[in-house]
GROMACS .gro file of C-alpha atoms in nm:
model
  390
    1MET     CA    1  -5.359   8.593   6.288
    2SER     CA    2  -5.431   8.718   5.950
    3THR     CA    3  -5.420   8.484   5.654
    4ARG     CA    4  -5.127   8.682   5.505
    5LEU     CA    5  -4.919   8.642   5.816
    6ALA     CA    6  -4.982   8.265   5.834
    7PHE     CA    7  -4.855   8.218   5.477
    8VAL     CA    8  -4.536   8.405   5.545
    9LEU     CA    9  -4.458   8.196   5.860
   10ALA     CA   10  -4.517   7.866   5.672
   11LEU     CA   11  -4.283   7.972   5.397
   12ALA     CA   12  -4.009   8.063   5.643
   13LEU     CA   13  -4.038   7.738   5.830
   14GLY     CA   14  -4.004   7.539   5.501
   15LEU     CA   15  -3.677   7.720   5.418
   16VAL     CA   16  -3.531   7.645   5.763
   17LEU     CA   17  -3.613   7.271   5.740
   18SER     CA   18  -3.464   7.253   5.391
   19SER     CA   19  -3.130   7.403   5.503
   20CYS     CA   20  -3.100   7.149   5.785
   21ASP     CA   21  -3.121   6.825   5.560
   22ASP     CA   22  -2.818   6.603   5.665
   23THR     CA   23  -2.871   6.323   5.394
   24PRO     CA   24  -2.523   6.236   5.243
   25VAL     CA   25  -2.472   6.297   4.873
   26ASP     CA   26  -2.374   5.991   4.657
   27PRO     CA   27  -2.044   6.077   4.481
   28LYS     CA   28  -2.182   5.908   4.168
   29ASP     CA   29  -2.450   6.175   4.157
   30GLN     CA   30  -2.181   6.443   4.142
   31ILE     CA   31  -2.024   6.305   3.819
   32ASP     CA   32  -2.113   6.540   3.534
   33ASP     CA   33  -2.270   6.424   3.213
   34THR     CA   34  -1.947   6.419   3.014
   35GLN     CA   35  -1.775   6.183   3.268
   36GLY     CA   36  -2.077   5.959   3.254
   37ASP     CA   37  -2.046   5.931   2.880
   38GLU     CA   38  -1.675   5.838   2.892
   39LYS     CA   39  -1.722   5.536   3.131
   40PRO     CA   40  -1.901   5.298   2.884
   41ASP     CA   41  -1.641   5.376   2.610
   42GLU     CA   42  -1.359   5.263   2.847
   43LEU     CA   43  -1.543   4.942   2.929
   44ASP     CA   44  -1.600   4.874   2.557
   45GLN     CA   45  -1.234   4.916   2.488
   46LEU     CA   46  -1.139   4.669   2.767
   47ASP     CA   47  -1.391   4.420   2.638
   48GLN     CA   48  -1.250   4.449   2.287
   49LEU     CA   49  -0.892   4.394   2.407
   50GLU     CA   50  -0.995   4.088   2.603
   51THR     CA   51  -1.176   3.948   2.304
   52GLU     CA   52  -0.876   4.004   2.079
   53GLU     CA   53  -0.650   3.828   2.328
   54VAL     CA   54  -0.880   3.527   2.344
   55GLU     CA   55  -0.905   3.510   1.964
   56THR     CA   56  -0.524   3.528   1.939
   57GLU     CA   57  -0.490   3.241   2.189
   58VAL     CA   58  -0.746   3.029   1.997
   59GLU     CA   59  -0.562   3.091   1.669
   60THR     CA   60  -0.231   2.993   1.834
   61ILE     CA   61  -0.386   2.668   1.965
   62GLU     CA   62  -0.532   2.593   1.623
   63GLU     CA   63  -0.187   2.652   1.463
   64LEU     CA   64  -0.027   2.418   1.716
   65ASP     CA   65  -0.286   2.154   1.638
   66GLU     CA   66  -0.210   2.179   1.266
   67ILE     CA   67   0.166   2.129   1.321
   68GLU     CA   68   0.245   1.762   1.263
   69PRO     CA   69   0.518   1.594   1.459
   70ASP     CA   70   0.854   1.587   1.288
   71LEU     CA   71   0.891   1.230   1.169
   72GLY     CA   72   1.222   1.301   0.984
   73CYS     CA   73   1.295   1.223   0.624
   74GLU     CA   74   1.341   0.846   0.649
   75GLY     CA   75   1.266   0.673   0.317
   76GLN     CA   76   1.195   0.994   0.128
   77THR     CA   77   1.356   1.065  -0.207
   78ARG     CA   78   1.467   1.386  -0.378
   79CYS     CA   79   1.674   1.506  -0.670
   80SER     CA   80   2.037   1.594  -0.597
   81ALA     CA   81   2.210   1.908  -0.724
   82ILE     CA   82   2.362   1.711  -1.013
   83GLY     CA   83   2.040   1.537  -1.114
   84ASN     CA   84   2.055   1.198  -0.941
   85VAL     CA   85   1.809   1.040  -0.694
   86GLU     CA   86   1.893   1.071  -0.326
   87THR     CA   87   1.717   0.868  -0.051
   88CYS     CA   88   1.704   0.964   0.320
   89PHE     CA   89   1.844   0.715   0.566
   90GLY     CA   90   1.797   0.850   0.918
   91GLU     CA   91   1.908   1.208   0.870
   92ASP     CA   92   2.151   1.147   0.584
   93TRP     CA   93   2.078   1.185   0.215
   94ILE     CA   94   2.256   0.921   0.006
   95THR     CA   95   2.267   0.890  -0.373
   96THR     CA   96   2.078   0.574  -0.459
   97GLN     CA   97   2.027   0.603  -0.832
   98VAL     CA   98   2.227   0.768  -1.106
   99CYS     CA   99   1.999   0.932  -1.364
  100ASP     CA  100   2.130   0.952  -1.722
  101ASP     CA  101   1.849   1.180  -1.831
  102GLY     CA  102   1.812   1.385  -1.518
  103CYS     CA  103   1.584   1.372  -1.213
  104GLU     CA  104   1.231   1.503  -1.150
  105ASP     CA  105   1.020   1.473  -0.835
  106GLY     CA  106   1.260   1.232  -0.673
  107ARG     CA  107   1.266   0.994  -0.970
  108CYS     CA  108   1.491   0.951  -1.274
  109VAL     CA  109   1.343   1.092  -1.592
  110LEU     CA  110   1.254   0.796  -1.812
  111PRO     CA  111   1.447   0.756  -2.138
  112MET     CA  112   1.206   0.803  -2.426
  113HIS     CA  113   1.394   0.604  -2.686
  114PRO     CA  114   1.215   0.294  -2.820
  115GLY     CA  115   1.266   0.007  -2.581
  116GLY     CA  116   1.328   0.229  -2.275
  117CYS     CA  117   1.102   0.249  -1.965
  118GLY     CA  118   0.940   0.559  -2.109
  119SER     CA  119   0.857   0.395  -2.444
  120PRO     CA  120   0.851   0.012  -2.414
  121LEU     CA  121   0.819  -0.200  -2.722
  122PRO     CA  122   0.488  -0.386  -2.775
  123LEU     CA  123   0.479  -0.760  -2.716
  124THR     CA  124   0.186  -0.973  -2.834
  125LEU     CA  125   0.110  -1.330  -2.724
  126GLY     CA  126   0.219  -1.584  -2.979
  127GLU     CA  127   0.428  -1.341  -3.196
  128GLU     CA  128   0.807  -1.371  -3.195
  129VAL     CA  129   1.014  -1.057  -3.211
  130GLU     CA  130   1.382  -0.976  -3.250
  131GLY     CA  131   1.560  -0.739  -3.019
  132SER     CA  132   1.895  -0.643  -2.874
  133THR     CA  133   2.038  -0.535  -2.543
  134ASP     CA  134   2.274  -0.305  -2.732
  135THR     CA  135   2.086   0.009  -2.614
  136ASP     CA  136   2.157   0.343  -2.452
  137SER     CA  137   1.985   0.245  -2.129
  138ALA     CA  138   2.131   0.063  -1.834
  139LEU     CA  139   1.906   0.177  -1.549
  140ASN     CA  140   1.751  -0.150  -1.429
  141THR     CA  141   1.864  -0.458  -1.252
  142TRP     CA  142   1.658  -0.730  -1.095
  143ARG     CA  143   1.618  -0.707  -0.722
  144GLN     CA  144   1.414  -1.013  -0.617
  145ALA     CA  145   1.478  -1.388  -0.592
  146CYS     CA  146   1.725  -1.409  -0.881
  147SER     CA  147   1.979  -1.217  -0.682
  148ASN     CA  148   1.994  -1.512  -0.444
  149PRO     CA  149   2.319  -1.711  -0.500
  150SER     CA  150   2.128  -2.029  -0.446
  151THR     CA  151   1.958  -1.977  -0.777
  152GLY     CA  152   2.292  -1.975  -0.958
  153TYR     CA  153   2.272  -1.597  -1.024
  154GLY     CA  154   2.477  -1.435  -0.748
  155PHE     CA  155   2.522  -1.111  -0.942
  156SER     CA  156   2.284  -0.885  -1.128
  157PRO     CA  157   2.247  -0.800  -1.502
  158THR     CA  158   2.382  -0.450  -1.478
  159GLY     CA  159   2.429  -0.405  -1.851
  160PRO     CA  160   2.201  -0.230  -2.101
  161GLU     CA  161   1.845  -0.360  -2.140
  162GLN     CA  162   1.549  -0.364  -2.374
  163ILE     CA  163   1.193  -0.320  -2.236
  164TYR     CA  164   0.875  -0.485  -2.368
  165ARG     CA  165   0.516  -0.430  -2.267
  166LEU     CA  166   0.253  -0.705  -2.272
  167THR     CA  167  -0.114  -0.610  -2.240
  168LEU     CA  168  -0.365  -0.872  -2.135
  169ASN     CA  169  -0.743  -0.858  -2.152
  170LYS     CA  170  -0.779  -1.139  -1.896
  171PRO     CA  171  -0.561  -1.316  -1.638
  172THR     CA  172  -0.312  -1.542  -1.815
  173HIS     CA  173  -0.037  -1.781  -1.732
  174VAL     CA  174   0.247  -1.661  -1.958
  175ARG     CA  175   0.579  -1.821  -2.066
  176PHE     CA  176   0.849  -1.587  -2.197
  177THR     CA  177   1.128  -1.756  -2.398
  178LEU     CA  178   1.445  -1.587  -2.511
  179ASN     CA  179   1.681  -1.752  -2.763
  180PRO     CA  180   2.021  -1.585  -2.814
  181ILE     CA  181   2.120  -1.473  -3.163
  182ASP     CA  182   2.453  -1.335  -3.045
  183LEU     CA  183   2.640  -1.536  -2.787
  184GLY     CA  184   2.586  -1.384  -2.446
  185TYR     CA  185   2.431  -1.401  -2.104
  186TYR     CA  186   2.081  -1.259  -2.076
  187GLY     CA  187   1.854  -1.204  -1.776
  188MET     CA  188   1.474  -1.157  -1.786
  189TYR     CA  189   1.238  -1.025  -1.518
  190VAL     CA  190   0.879  -0.897  -1.500
  191ARG     CA  191   0.743  -0.582  -1.340
  192ALA     CA  192   0.401  -0.418  -1.321
  193ASP     CA  193   0.586  -0.088  -1.389
  194CYS     CA  194   0.930  -0.090  -1.550
  195ALA     CA  195   1.044   0.220  -1.357
  196ASP     CA  196   0.936   0.085  -1.016
  197PRO     CA  197   1.164  -0.194  -0.877
  198GLY     CA  198   0.906  -0.245  -0.602
  199SER     CA  199   0.661  -0.380  -0.860
  200GLU     CA  200   0.889  -0.665  -0.964
  201TYR     CA  201   0.714  -1.003  -0.946
  202ILE     CA  202   0.881  -1.239  -0.705
  203GLY     CA  203   1.017  -1.550  -0.877
  204SER     CA  204   0.939  -1.427  -1.231
  205CYS     CA  205   1.300  -1.396  -1.335
  206SER     CA  206   1.578  -1.609  -1.482
  207GLY     CA  207   1.895  -1.610  -1.687
  208ASN     CA  208   2.054  -1.852  -1.934
  209PRO     CA  209   2.312  -2.093  -1.787
  210ASP     CA  210   2.547  -2.063  -2.093
  211PRO     CA  211   2.580  -1.821  -2.390
  212THR     CA  212   2.389  -2.050  -2.627
  213SER     CA  213   2.100  -2.163  -2.407
  214SER     CA  214   1.750  -2.030  -2.388
  215THR     CA  215   1.616  -1.828  -2.100
  216VAL     CA  216   1.260  -1.909  -1.980
  217VAL     CA  217   1.041  -1.715  -1.736
  218GLN     CA  218   0.688  -1.807  -1.637
  219ALA     CA  219   0.440  -1.579  -1.461
  220LEU     CA  220   0.075  -1.573  -1.374
  221LEU     CA  221  -0.027  -1.224  -1.484
  222GLY     CA  222  -0.353  -1.040  -1.425
  223LEU     CA  223  -0.559  -0.810  -1.640
  224GLY     CA  224  -0.372  -0.503  -1.765
  225THR     CA  225  -0.015  -0.417  -1.873
  226HIS     CA  226   0.309  -0.584  -1.761
  227ASP     CA  227   0.669  -0.493  -1.845
  228LEU     CA  228   0.930  -0.756  -1.939
  229ILE     CA  229   1.290  -0.643  -1.905
  230VAL     CA  230   1.554  -0.819  -2.110
  231ASP     CA  231   1.884  -0.735  -1.945
  232ASP     CA  232   2.247  -0.802  -2.008
  233PHE     CA  233   2.530  -0.948  -1.798
  234GLU     CA  234   2.790  -0.731  -1.968
  235GLN     CA  235   3.047  -0.831  -1.704
  236THR     CA  236   3.068  -1.167  -1.885
  237GLN     CA  237   2.974  -1.128  -2.246
  238GLY     CA  238   2.746  -0.887  -2.429
  239PRO     CA  239   2.543  -0.701  -2.528
  240GLY     CA  240   2.376  -0.887  -2.810
  241ALA     CA  241   2.073  -0.971  -3.023
  242PHE     CA  242   1.805  -1.226  -2.935
  243ARG     CA  243   1.466  -1.367  -3.034
  244LEU     CA  244   1.176  -1.337  -2.787
  245ILE     CA  245   0.828  -1.487  -2.767
  246ALA     CA  246   0.545  -1.470  -2.508
  247GLU     CA  247   0.294  -1.756  -2.504
  248SER     CA  248  -0.018  -1.841  -2.308
  249ILE     CA  249   0.017  -2.175  -2.134
  250PRO     CA  250  -0.208  -2.381  -1.905
  251MET     CA  251  -0.192  -2.324  -1.536
  252PRO     CA  252   0.025  -2.595  -1.380
  253MET     CA  253  -0.115  -2.850  -1.136
  254CYS     CA  254  -0.106  -2.785  -0.766
  255LEU     CA  255  -0.113  -3.112  -0.569
  256SER     CA  256  -0.311  -3.313  -0.830
  257GLN     CA  257  -0.555  -3.031  -0.900
  258VAL     CA  258  -0.558  -2.718  -1.113
  259PRO     CA  259  -0.596  -2.430  -0.870
  260GLN     CA  260  -0.891  -2.206  -0.934
  261PHE     CA  261  -0.785  -1.851  -1.023
  262ILE     CA  262  -0.925  -1.569  -0.812
  263ASP     CA  263  -0.920  -1.223  -0.969
  264LEU     CA  264  -0.828  -0.952  -0.726
  265SER     CA  265  -0.809  -0.666  -0.974
  266SER     CA  266  -1.113  -0.502  -0.805
  267GLY     CA  267  -0.967  -0.557  -0.458
  268LYS     CA  268  -1.212  -0.828  -0.345
  269SER     CA  269  -1.362  -1.157  -0.476
  270ILE     CA  270  -1.595  -1.424  -0.331
  271VAL     CA  271  -1.613  -1.783  -0.452
  272GLN     CA  272  -1.803  -2.093  -0.328
  273GLY     CA  273  -1.649  -2.439  -0.281
  274ASP     CA  274  -1.700  -2.784  -0.139
  275THR     CA  275  -1.416  -2.977   0.014
  276ASN     CA  276  -1.577  -3.294  -0.123
  277ASP     CA  277  -1.437  -3.179  -0.458
  278GLY     CA  278  -1.081  -3.143  -0.324
  279VAL     CA  279  -0.785  -3.379  -0.267
  280GLY     CA  280  -0.631  -3.498   0.060
  281GLU     CA  281  -0.268  -3.441  -0.024
  282THR     CA  282  -0.153  -3.168   0.216
  283THR     CA  283  -0.215  -3.020   0.559
  284SER     CA  284  -0.175  -2.682   0.721
  285ASN     CA  285   0.140  -2.605   0.918
  286ASP     CA  286   0.039  -2.599   1.284
  287TYR     CA  287   0.312  -2.344   1.359
  288HIS     CA  288   0.089  -2.075   1.204
  289CYS     CA  289  -0.227  -2.222   1.362
  290PRO     CA  290  -0.144  -2.265   1.731
  291ASN     CA  291  -0.370  -2.445   1.974
  292VAL     CA  292  -0.581  -2.609   1.707
  293GLY     CA  293  -0.559  -2.957   1.866
  294PHE     CA  294  -0.649  -3.127   1.539
  295THR     CA  295  -0.486  -3.180   1.200
  296THR     CA  296  -0.641  -3.089   0.866
  297VAL     CA  297  -0.637  -3.443   0.734
  298GLY     CA  298  -0.948  -3.397   0.520
  299ARG     CA  299  -0.979  -3.282   0.159
  300GLU     CA  300  -0.867  -2.935   0.047
  301LEU     CA  301  -0.930  -2.711  -0.247
  302SER     CA  302  -0.654  -2.490  -0.387
  303TYR     CA  303  -0.684  -2.137  -0.526
  304VAL     CA  304  -0.430  -1.905  -0.683
  305PHE     CA  305  -0.415  -1.524  -0.714
  306THR     CA  306  -0.166  -1.262  -0.820
  307VAL     CA  307  -0.098  -0.908  -0.703
  308ASN     CA  308   0.109  -0.637  -0.881
  309GLN     CA  309   0.195  -0.432  -0.575
  310SER     CA  310   0.280  -0.488  -0.209
  311ALA     CA  311  -0.039  -0.553  -0.015
  312THR     CA  312  -0.200  -0.722   0.286
  313VAL     CA  313  -0.436  -0.995   0.168
  314ARG     CA  314  -0.699  -1.154   0.390
  315ALA     CA  315  -0.869  -1.484   0.321
  316THR     CA  316  -1.198  -1.570   0.504
  317ALA     CA  317  -1.351  -1.915   0.474
  318GLN     CA  318  -1.704  -1.940   0.618
  319PRO     CA  319  -1.877  -2.284   0.646
  320ILE     CA  320  -2.229  -2.284   0.507
  321ASP     CA  321  -2.323  -2.656   0.498
  322PRO     CA  322  -2.309  -2.795   0.760
  323PRO     CA  323  -2.310  -2.449   0.926
  324ASP     CA  324  -2.140  -2.560   1.247
  325SER     CA  325  -1.838  -2.743   1.098
  326MET     CA  326  -1.468  -2.671   1.139
  327ILE     CA  327  -1.258  -2.534   0.853
  328ALA     CA  328  -0.905  -2.407   0.793
  329VAL     CA  329  -0.748  -2.162   0.545
  330TYR     CA  330  -0.382  -2.101   0.473
  331PHE     CA  331  -0.153  -1.909   0.235
  332ARG     CA  332   0.157  -2.027   0.052
  333ASP     CA  333   0.396  -1.863  -0.188
  334ASP     CA  334   0.482  -2.214  -0.331
  335CYS     CA  335   0.211  -2.474  -0.379
  336ASP     CA  336   0.434  -2.765  -0.280
  337SER     CA  337   0.610  -2.609   0.018
  338ARG     CA  338   0.412  -2.680   0.334
  339LEU     CA  339   0.664  -2.549   0.589
  340SER     CA  340   0.885  -2.268   0.448
  341GLY     CA  341   0.629  -2.167   0.186
  342GLN     CA  342   0.334  -2.121   0.430
  343LEU     CA  343   0.277  -1.754   0.508
  344ALA     CA  344  -0.030  -1.753   0.731
  345CYS     CA  345  -0.303  -1.983   0.857
  346GLY     CA  346  -0.635  -1.966   1.041
  347TYR     CA  347  -0.911  -2.200   1.151
  348GLY     CA  348  -1.273  -2.176   1.253
  349LYS     CA  349  -1.451  -2.377   1.520
  350GLU     CA  350  -1.823  -2.461   1.554
  351GLY     CA  351  -1.927  -2.264   1.251
  352GLY     CA  352  -1.686  -1.981   1.300
  353ALA     CA  353  -1.504  -1.832   1.003
  354ALA     CA  354  -1.144  -1.924   0.937
  355ILE     CA  355  -0.936  -1.612   0.874
  356ALA     CA  356  -0.576  -1.584   0.755
  357GLU     CA  357  -0.395  -1.264   0.663
  358ALA     CA  358  -0.060  -1.219   0.492
  359GLN     CA  359   0.167  -0.934   0.381
  360VAL     CA  360   0.270  -1.013   0.025
  361GLN     CA  361   0.498  -0.868  -0.244
  362PRO     CA  362   0.406  -0.856  -0.619
  363GLY     CA  363   0.379  -1.211  -0.741
  364THR     CA  364   0.168  -1.531  -0.736
  365TYR     CA  365   0.026  -1.695  -0.416
  366PHE     CA  366  -0.181  -2.001  -0.328
  367VAL     CA  367  -0.471  -2.033  -0.085
  368PHE     CA  368  -0.594  -2.362   0.052
  369VAL     CA  369  -0.934  -2.429   0.218
  370ASP     CA  370  -0.903  -2.752   0.417
  371ASP     CA  371  -1.123  -2.959   0.642
  372PHE     CA  372  -1.024  -3.145   0.960
  373GLY     CA  373  -1.180  -3.477   0.857
  374THR     CA  374  -1.185  -3.758   1.110
  375SER     CA  375  -0.925  -3.591   1.333
  376ALA     CA  376  -1.195  -3.365   1.462
  377GLY     CA  377  -1.493  -3.588   1.393
  378ASP     CA  378  -1.590  -3.333   1.130
  379GLY     CA  379  -1.642  -3.417   0.763
  380PRO     CA  380  -1.641  -3.222   0.433
  381GLN     CA  381  -1.827  -2.897   0.405
  382LYS     CA  382  -1.950  -2.631   0.164
  383PHE     CA  383  -1.806  -2.285   0.220
  384ASN     CA  384  -1.772  -1.929   0.096
  385LEU     CA  385  -1.421  -1.803   0.044
  386THR     CA  386  -1.361  -1.425   0.046
  387LEU     CA  387  -1.029  -1.290  -0.067
  388GLU     CA  388  -0.966  -0.917  -0.027
  389ILE     CA  389  -0.684  -0.665  -0.034
  390ARG     CA  390  -0.680  -0.471   0.297
   0.00000   0.00000   0.00000
């Protein structure tokens, strides 16, 4: 066979074999180039939609987290349509204060005339001034202990009033004395802020028993400004003129000792003491110190402090010498009242700190650090007393 014939036969055989290939064709291989380009775009669109849906769900969850539960309007104040103060009780808004000069941000606009809350008259220790309750303002009435019928003042001085501001550069026990010029009934009370009835000092209020008698109010006042309100019982007789003086007087005795003043103007104070220096004239009320098993028959030291706003005050007495002794600490709103006056009590055992905590209103309070003496086989001790506003 010639070389030329052999080449022709080989070529023919290759063509026959090629036409007989039964290998199936993958449909994917039949997709043209344009279809192959469109597939990734569709996937990208789906991915984008899914991402947007997830982001929307996340934003919805975050918005739900930011929504605070509806606690209602209880206790909130607002201005009414006619300019008075309304307070929310439950779901009802009730007018609680009539504002002569209008309302702003839920509070009466303060009258700016001299002697009003917005412009109190200055009062200086030791200097007598003359004033009158014959003013254009009748916004304030006392709201604390003097409204108690047992004090002899079962009604409030709802007449016009004159406001004075006393500024102190140190804590001072102050006596305010009012002497009538015109016959009338006058009431006096002290606040940290004239416009805020909640800042009224408990017990720092009084009224004269007859139209010619003096009115006297005493208060332990801290550093800063304090407002004295001279009010009028116009239901009986008034208004009228008066003379007024504020004087610094010594702190009165508390159970045969002068209580040490603790300044809480910074929110916390620490003092050291030794029950050897105290007196043995009172004990804690066991009702506030359950399961003690002993009585504080030893010596005690007394302390006094004042607050100008509602607060929770904690007293911590820590024995330091001997370090394992027992000690007690208790609060009173009246130095001499062991039972009804005691607000809180705590005791420490085997060197533990004695802790007592009380919720107090603006006013003056007493703290006692006491030892258990022979009732616990435990004698006097030195201690650190920490007093703080919580």
